Short mmCIF file of N, CA and C in Angstrom, two decimals:
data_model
loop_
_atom_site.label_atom_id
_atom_site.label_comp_id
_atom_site.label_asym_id
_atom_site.label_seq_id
_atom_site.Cartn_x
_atom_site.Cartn_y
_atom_site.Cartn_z
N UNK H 1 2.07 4.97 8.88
CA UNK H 1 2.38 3.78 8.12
C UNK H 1 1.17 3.40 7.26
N UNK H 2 1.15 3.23 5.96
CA UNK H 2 0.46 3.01 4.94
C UNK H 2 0.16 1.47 4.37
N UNK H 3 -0.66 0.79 4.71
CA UNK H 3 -1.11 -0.45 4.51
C UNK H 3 -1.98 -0.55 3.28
N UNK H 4 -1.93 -1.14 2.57
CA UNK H 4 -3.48 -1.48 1.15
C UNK H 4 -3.32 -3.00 1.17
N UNK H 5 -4.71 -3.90 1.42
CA UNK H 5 -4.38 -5.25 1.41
C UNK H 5 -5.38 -5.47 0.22
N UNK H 6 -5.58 -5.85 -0.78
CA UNK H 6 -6.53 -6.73 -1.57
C UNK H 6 -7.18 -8.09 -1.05
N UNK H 7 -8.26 -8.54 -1.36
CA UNK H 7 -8.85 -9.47 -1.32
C UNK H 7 -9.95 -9.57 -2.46
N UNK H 8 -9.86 -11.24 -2.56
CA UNK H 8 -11.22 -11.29 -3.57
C UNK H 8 -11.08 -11.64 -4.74
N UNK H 9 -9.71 -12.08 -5.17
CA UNK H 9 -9.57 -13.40 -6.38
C UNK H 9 -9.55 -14.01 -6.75
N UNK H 10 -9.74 -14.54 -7.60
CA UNK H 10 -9.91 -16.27 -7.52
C UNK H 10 -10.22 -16.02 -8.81
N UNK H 11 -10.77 -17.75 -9.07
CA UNK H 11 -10.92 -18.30 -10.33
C UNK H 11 -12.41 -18.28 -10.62
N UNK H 12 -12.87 -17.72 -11.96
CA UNK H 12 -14.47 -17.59 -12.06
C UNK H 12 -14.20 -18.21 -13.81
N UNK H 13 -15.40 -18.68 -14.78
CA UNK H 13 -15.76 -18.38 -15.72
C UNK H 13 -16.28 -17.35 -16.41
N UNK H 14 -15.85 -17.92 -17.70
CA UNK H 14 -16.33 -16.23 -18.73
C UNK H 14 -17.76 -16.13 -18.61
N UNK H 15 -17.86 -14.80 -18.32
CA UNK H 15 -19.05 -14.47 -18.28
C UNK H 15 -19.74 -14.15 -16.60
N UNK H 16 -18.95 -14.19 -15.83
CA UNK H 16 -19.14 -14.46 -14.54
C UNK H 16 -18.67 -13.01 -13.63
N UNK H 17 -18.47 -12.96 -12.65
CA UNK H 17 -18.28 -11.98 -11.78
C UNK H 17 -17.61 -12.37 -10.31
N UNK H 18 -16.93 -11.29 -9.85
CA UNK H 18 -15.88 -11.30 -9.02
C UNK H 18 -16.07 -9.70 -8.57
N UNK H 19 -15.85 -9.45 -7.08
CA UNK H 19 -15.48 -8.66 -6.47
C UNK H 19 -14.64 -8.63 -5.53
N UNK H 20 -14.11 -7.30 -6.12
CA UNK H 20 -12.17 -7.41 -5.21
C UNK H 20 -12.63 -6.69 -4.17
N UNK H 21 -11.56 -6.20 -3.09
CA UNK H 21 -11.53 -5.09 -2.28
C UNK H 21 -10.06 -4.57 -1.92
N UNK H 22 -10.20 -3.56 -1.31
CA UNK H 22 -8.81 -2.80 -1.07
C UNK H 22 -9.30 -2.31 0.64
N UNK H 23 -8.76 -2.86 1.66
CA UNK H 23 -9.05 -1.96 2.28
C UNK H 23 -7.47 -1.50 2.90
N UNK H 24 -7.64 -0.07 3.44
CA UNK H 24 -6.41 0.70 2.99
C UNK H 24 -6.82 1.39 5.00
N UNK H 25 -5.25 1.47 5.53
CA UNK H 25 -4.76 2.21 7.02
C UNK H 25 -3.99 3.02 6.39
N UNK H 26 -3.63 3.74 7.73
CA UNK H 26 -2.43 4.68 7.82
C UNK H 26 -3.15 5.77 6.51
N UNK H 27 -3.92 5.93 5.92
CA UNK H 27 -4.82 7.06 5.39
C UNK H 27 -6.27 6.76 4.89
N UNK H 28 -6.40 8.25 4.87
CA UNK H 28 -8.38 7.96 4.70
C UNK H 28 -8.47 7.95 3.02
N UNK H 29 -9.32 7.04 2.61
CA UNK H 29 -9.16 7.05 1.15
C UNK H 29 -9.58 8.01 0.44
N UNK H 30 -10.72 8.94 1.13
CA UNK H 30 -11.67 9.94 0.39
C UNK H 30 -10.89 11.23 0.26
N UNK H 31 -9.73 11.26 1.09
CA UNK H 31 -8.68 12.55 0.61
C UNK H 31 -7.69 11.90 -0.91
N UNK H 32 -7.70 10.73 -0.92
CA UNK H 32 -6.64 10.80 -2.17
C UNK H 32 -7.46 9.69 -3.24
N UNK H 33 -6.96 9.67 -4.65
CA UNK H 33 -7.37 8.80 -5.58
C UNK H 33 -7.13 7.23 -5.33
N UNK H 34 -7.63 6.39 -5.16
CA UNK H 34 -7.60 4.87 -5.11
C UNK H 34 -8.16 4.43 -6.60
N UNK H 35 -7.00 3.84 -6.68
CA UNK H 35 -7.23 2.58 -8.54
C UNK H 35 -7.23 1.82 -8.19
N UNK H 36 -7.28 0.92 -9.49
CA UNK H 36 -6.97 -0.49 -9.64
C UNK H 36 -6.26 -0.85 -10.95
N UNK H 37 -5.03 -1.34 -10.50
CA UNK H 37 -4.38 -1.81 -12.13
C UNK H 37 -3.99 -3.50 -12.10
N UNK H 38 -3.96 -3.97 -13.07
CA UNK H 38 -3.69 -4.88 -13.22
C UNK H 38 -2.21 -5.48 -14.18
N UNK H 39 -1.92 -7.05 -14.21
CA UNK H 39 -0.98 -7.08 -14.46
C UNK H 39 -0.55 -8.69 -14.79
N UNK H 40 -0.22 -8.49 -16.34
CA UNK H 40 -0.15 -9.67 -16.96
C UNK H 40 1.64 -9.91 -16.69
N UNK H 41 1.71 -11.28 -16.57
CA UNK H 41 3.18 -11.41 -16.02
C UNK H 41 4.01 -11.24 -17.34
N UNK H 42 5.41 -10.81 -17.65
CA UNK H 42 6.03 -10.31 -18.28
C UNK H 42 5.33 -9.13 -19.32
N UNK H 43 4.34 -8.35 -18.70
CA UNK H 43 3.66 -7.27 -19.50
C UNK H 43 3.30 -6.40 -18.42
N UNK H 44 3.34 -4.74 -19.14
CA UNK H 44 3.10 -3.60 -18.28
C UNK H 44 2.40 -3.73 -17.29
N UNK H 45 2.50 -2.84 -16.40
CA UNK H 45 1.14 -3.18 -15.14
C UNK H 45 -0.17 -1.78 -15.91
N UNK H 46 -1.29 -1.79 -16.80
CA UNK H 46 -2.29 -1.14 -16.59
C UNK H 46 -3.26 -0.69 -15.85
N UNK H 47 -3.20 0.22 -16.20
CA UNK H 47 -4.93 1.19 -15.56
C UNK H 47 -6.08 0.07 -15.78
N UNK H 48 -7.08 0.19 -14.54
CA UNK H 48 -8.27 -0.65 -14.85
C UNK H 48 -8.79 0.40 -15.00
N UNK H 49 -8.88 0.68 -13.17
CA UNK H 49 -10.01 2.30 -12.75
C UNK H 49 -9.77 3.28 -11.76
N UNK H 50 -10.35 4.51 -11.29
CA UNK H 50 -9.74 4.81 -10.37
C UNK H 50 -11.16 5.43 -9.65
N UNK H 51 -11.22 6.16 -8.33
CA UNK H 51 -11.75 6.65 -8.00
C UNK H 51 -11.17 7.95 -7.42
N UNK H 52 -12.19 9.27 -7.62
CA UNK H 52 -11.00 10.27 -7.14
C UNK H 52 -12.24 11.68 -6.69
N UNK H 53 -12.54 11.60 -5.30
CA UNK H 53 -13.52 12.45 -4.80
C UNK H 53 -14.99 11.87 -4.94
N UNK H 54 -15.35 12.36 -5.86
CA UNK H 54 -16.86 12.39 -6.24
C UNK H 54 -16.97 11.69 -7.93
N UNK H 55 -16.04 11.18 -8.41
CA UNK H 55 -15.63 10.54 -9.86
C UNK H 55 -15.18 9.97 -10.05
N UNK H 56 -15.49 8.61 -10.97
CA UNK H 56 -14.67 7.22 -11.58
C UNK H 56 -14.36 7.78 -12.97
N UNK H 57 -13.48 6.76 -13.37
CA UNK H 57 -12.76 6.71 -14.46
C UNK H 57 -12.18 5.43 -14.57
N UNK H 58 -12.24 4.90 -15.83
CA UNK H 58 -12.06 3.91 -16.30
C UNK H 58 -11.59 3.88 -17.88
N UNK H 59 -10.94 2.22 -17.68
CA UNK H 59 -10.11 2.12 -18.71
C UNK H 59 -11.02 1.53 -19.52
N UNK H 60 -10.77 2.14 -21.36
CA UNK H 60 -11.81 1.55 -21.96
C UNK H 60 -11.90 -0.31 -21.88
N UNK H 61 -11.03 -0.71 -22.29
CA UNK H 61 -11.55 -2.39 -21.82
C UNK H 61 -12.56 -2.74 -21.22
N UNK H 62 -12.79 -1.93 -19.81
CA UNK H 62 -13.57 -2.52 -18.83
C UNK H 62 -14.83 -1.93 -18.32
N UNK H 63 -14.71 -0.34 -19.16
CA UNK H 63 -16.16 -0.05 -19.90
C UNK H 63 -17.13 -0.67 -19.43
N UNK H 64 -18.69 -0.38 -18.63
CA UNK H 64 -19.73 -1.16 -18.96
C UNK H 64 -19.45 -2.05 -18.24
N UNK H 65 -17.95 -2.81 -18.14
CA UNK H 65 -18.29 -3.88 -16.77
C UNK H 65 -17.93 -4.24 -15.81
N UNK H 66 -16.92 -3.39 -15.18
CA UNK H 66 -16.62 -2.87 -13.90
C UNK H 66 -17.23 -1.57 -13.20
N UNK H 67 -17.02 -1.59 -11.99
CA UNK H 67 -17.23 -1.15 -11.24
C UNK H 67 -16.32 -0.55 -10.12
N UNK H 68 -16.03 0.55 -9.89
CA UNK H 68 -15.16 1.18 -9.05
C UNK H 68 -16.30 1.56 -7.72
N UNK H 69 -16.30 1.92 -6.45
CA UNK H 69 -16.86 2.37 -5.79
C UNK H 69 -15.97 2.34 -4.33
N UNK H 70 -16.91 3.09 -3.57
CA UNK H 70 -15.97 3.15 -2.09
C UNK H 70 -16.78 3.30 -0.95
N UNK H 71 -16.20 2.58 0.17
CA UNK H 71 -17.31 3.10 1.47
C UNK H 71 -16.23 3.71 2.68
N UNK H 72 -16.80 4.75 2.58
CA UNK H 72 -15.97 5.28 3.35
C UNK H 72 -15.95 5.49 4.88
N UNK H 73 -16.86 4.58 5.98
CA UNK H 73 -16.96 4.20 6.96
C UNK H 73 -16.14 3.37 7.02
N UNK H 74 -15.87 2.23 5.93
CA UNK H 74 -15.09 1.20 6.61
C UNK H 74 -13.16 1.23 5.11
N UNK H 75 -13.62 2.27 4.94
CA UNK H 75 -12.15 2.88 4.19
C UNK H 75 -11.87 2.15 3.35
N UNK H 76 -12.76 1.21 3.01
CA UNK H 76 -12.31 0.40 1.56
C UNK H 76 -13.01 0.85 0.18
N UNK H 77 -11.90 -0.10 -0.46
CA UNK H 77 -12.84 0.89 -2.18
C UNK H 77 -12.73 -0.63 -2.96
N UNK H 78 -13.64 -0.97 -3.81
CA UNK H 78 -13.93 -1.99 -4.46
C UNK H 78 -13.68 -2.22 -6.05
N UNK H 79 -13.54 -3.17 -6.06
CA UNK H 79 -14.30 -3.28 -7.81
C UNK H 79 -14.54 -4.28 -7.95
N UNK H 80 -16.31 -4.34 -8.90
CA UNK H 80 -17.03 -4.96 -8.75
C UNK H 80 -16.96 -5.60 -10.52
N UNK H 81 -16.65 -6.78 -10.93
CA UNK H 81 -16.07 -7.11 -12.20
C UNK H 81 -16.72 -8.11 -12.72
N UNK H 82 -17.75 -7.81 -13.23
CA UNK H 82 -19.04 -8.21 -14.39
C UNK H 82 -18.71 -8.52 -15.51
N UNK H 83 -19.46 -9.49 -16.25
CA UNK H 83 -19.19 -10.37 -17.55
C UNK H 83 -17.70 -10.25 -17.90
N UNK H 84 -17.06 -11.32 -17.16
CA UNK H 84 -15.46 -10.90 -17.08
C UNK H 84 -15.07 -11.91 -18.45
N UNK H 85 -14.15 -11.80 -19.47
CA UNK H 85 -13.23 -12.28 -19.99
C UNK H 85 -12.68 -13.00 -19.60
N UNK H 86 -11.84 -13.99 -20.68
CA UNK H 86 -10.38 -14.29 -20.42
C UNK H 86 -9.01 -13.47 -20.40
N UNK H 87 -9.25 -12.36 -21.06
CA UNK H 87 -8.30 -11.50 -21.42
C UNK H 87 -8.56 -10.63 -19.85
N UNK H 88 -9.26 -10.78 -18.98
CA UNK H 88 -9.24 -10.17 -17.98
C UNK H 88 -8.07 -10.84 -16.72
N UNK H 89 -7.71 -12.16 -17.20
CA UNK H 89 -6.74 -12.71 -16.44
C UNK H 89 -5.51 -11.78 -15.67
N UNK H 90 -5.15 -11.55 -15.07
CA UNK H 90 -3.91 -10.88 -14.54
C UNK H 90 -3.88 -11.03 -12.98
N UNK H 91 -3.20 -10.24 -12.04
CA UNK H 91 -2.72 -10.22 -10.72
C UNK H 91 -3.53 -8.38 -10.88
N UNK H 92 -4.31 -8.02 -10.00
CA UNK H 92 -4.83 -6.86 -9.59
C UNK H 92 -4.22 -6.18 -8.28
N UNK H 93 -4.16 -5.19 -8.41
CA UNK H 93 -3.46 -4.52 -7.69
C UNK H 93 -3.89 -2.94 -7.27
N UNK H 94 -4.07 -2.88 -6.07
CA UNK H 94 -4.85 -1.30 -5.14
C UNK H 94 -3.72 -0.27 -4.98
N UNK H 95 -3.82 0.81 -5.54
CA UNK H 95 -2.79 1.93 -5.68
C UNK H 95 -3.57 3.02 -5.20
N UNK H 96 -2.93 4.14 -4.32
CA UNK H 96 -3.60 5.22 -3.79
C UNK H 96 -2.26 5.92 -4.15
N UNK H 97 -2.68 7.65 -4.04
CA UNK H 97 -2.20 8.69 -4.43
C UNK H 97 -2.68 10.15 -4.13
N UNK H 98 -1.97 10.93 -4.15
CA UNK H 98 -2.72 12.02 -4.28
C UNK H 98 -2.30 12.42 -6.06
N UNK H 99 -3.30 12.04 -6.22
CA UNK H 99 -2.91 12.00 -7.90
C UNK H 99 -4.12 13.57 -8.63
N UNK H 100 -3.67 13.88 -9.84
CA UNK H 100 -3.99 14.83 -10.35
C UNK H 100 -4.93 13.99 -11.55
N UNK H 101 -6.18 14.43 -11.85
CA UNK H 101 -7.04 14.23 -12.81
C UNK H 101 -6.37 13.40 -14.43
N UNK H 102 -5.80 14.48 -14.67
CA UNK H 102 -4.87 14.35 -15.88
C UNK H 102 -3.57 13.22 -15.69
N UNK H 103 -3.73 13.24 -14.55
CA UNK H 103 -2.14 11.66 -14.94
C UNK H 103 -2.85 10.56 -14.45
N UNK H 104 -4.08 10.20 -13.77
CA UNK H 104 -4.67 8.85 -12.60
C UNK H 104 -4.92 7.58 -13.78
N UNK H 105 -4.49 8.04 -14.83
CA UNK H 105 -4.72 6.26 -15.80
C UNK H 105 -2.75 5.83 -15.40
N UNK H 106 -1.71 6.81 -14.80
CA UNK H 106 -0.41 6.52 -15.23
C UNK H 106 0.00 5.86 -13.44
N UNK H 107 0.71 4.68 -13.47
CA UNK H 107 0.58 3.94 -12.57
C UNK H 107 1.62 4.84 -11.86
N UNK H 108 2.77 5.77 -12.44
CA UNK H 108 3.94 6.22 -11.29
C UNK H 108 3.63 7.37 -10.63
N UNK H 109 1.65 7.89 -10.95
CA UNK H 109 1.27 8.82 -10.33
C UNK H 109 0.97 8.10 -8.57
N UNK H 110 0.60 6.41 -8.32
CA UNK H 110 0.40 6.27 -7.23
C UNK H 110 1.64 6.13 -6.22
N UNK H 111 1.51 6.40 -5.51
CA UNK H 111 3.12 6.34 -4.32
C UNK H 111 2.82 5.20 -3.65
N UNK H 112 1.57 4.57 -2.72
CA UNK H 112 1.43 3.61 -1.94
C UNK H 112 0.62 2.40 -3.37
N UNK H 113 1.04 0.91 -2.94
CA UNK H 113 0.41 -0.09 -3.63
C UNK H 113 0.49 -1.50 -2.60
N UNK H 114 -0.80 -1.97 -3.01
CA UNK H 114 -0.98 -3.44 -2.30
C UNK H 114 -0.39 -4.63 -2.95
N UNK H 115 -0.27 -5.77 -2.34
CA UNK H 115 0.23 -6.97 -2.85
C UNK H 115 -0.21 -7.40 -4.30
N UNK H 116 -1.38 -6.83 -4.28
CA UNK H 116 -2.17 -7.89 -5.44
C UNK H 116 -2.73 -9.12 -5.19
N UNK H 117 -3.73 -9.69 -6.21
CA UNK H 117 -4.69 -10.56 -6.32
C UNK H 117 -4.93 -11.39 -7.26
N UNK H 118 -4.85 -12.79 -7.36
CA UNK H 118 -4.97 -13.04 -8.81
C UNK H 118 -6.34 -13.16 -9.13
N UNK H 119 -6.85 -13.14 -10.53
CA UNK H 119 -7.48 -12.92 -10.84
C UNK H 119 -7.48 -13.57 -12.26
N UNK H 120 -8.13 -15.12 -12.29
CA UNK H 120 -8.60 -15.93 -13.14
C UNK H 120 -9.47 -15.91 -14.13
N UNK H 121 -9.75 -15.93 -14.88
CA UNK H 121 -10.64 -16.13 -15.57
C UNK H 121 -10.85 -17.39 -16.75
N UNK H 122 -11.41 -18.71 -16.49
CA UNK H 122 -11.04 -19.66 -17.54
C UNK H 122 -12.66 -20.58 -17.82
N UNK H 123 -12.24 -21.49 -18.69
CA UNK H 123 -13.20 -22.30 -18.24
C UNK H 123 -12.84 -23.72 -17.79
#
């Protein structure tokens, strides 16, 4: 049985910082790709970032000021979200997969996903 819970949203100002988490049962994260997409209400759910072995990838938007990473003692994977926007507003969301290089920006490559998080940004 496959669990992903998020934590770590809330409301910050522009310019400010927030760190999410994912921590993820029922599999080890370092065998499959763990993202993060997000998701503006009545608009697509996007790619933020992903992590996948020994490599991040990221969506240009968030370029320079996120952060993907993972610890794999305690099976969670993060992102760490620096000089944040308003346009960064949405509900975030932890997706794992055994996903392939070439599809991990496309959200129907992940099979398991967490609740989500909101994720404010105002002044």
């Amino acid at each position: 049985q496959v669990l992903l819970v998020e934590s770590g949203g809330g409301l910050v100002q522009p310019g400010g910082s927030l760190r999410l988490s994912c921590a993820g049962s029922g599999l080890r994260f370092n065998n499959y790709g763990v993202g993060w997409f997000r998701q503006v209400s009545e608009k697509e759910r996007e790619f933020v970032a992903t992590i996948k072995g020994g490599s991040t990838y990221y969506a240009d938007p968030v370029k320079g000021r996120f952060t993907i990473s993972r610890d794999t003692a305690k099976n969670t994977v993060y992102l760490q979200m620096d000089k944040l926007k308003p346009e960064d507003t949405a509900v975030y969301y932890c997706a794992a997969g055994r996903v392939i290089t070439s599809s991990l920006r496309m959200k129907n490559s992940y099979n398991y996903w967490g609740q989500g998080t909101q994720v404010t940004v105002s002044s």
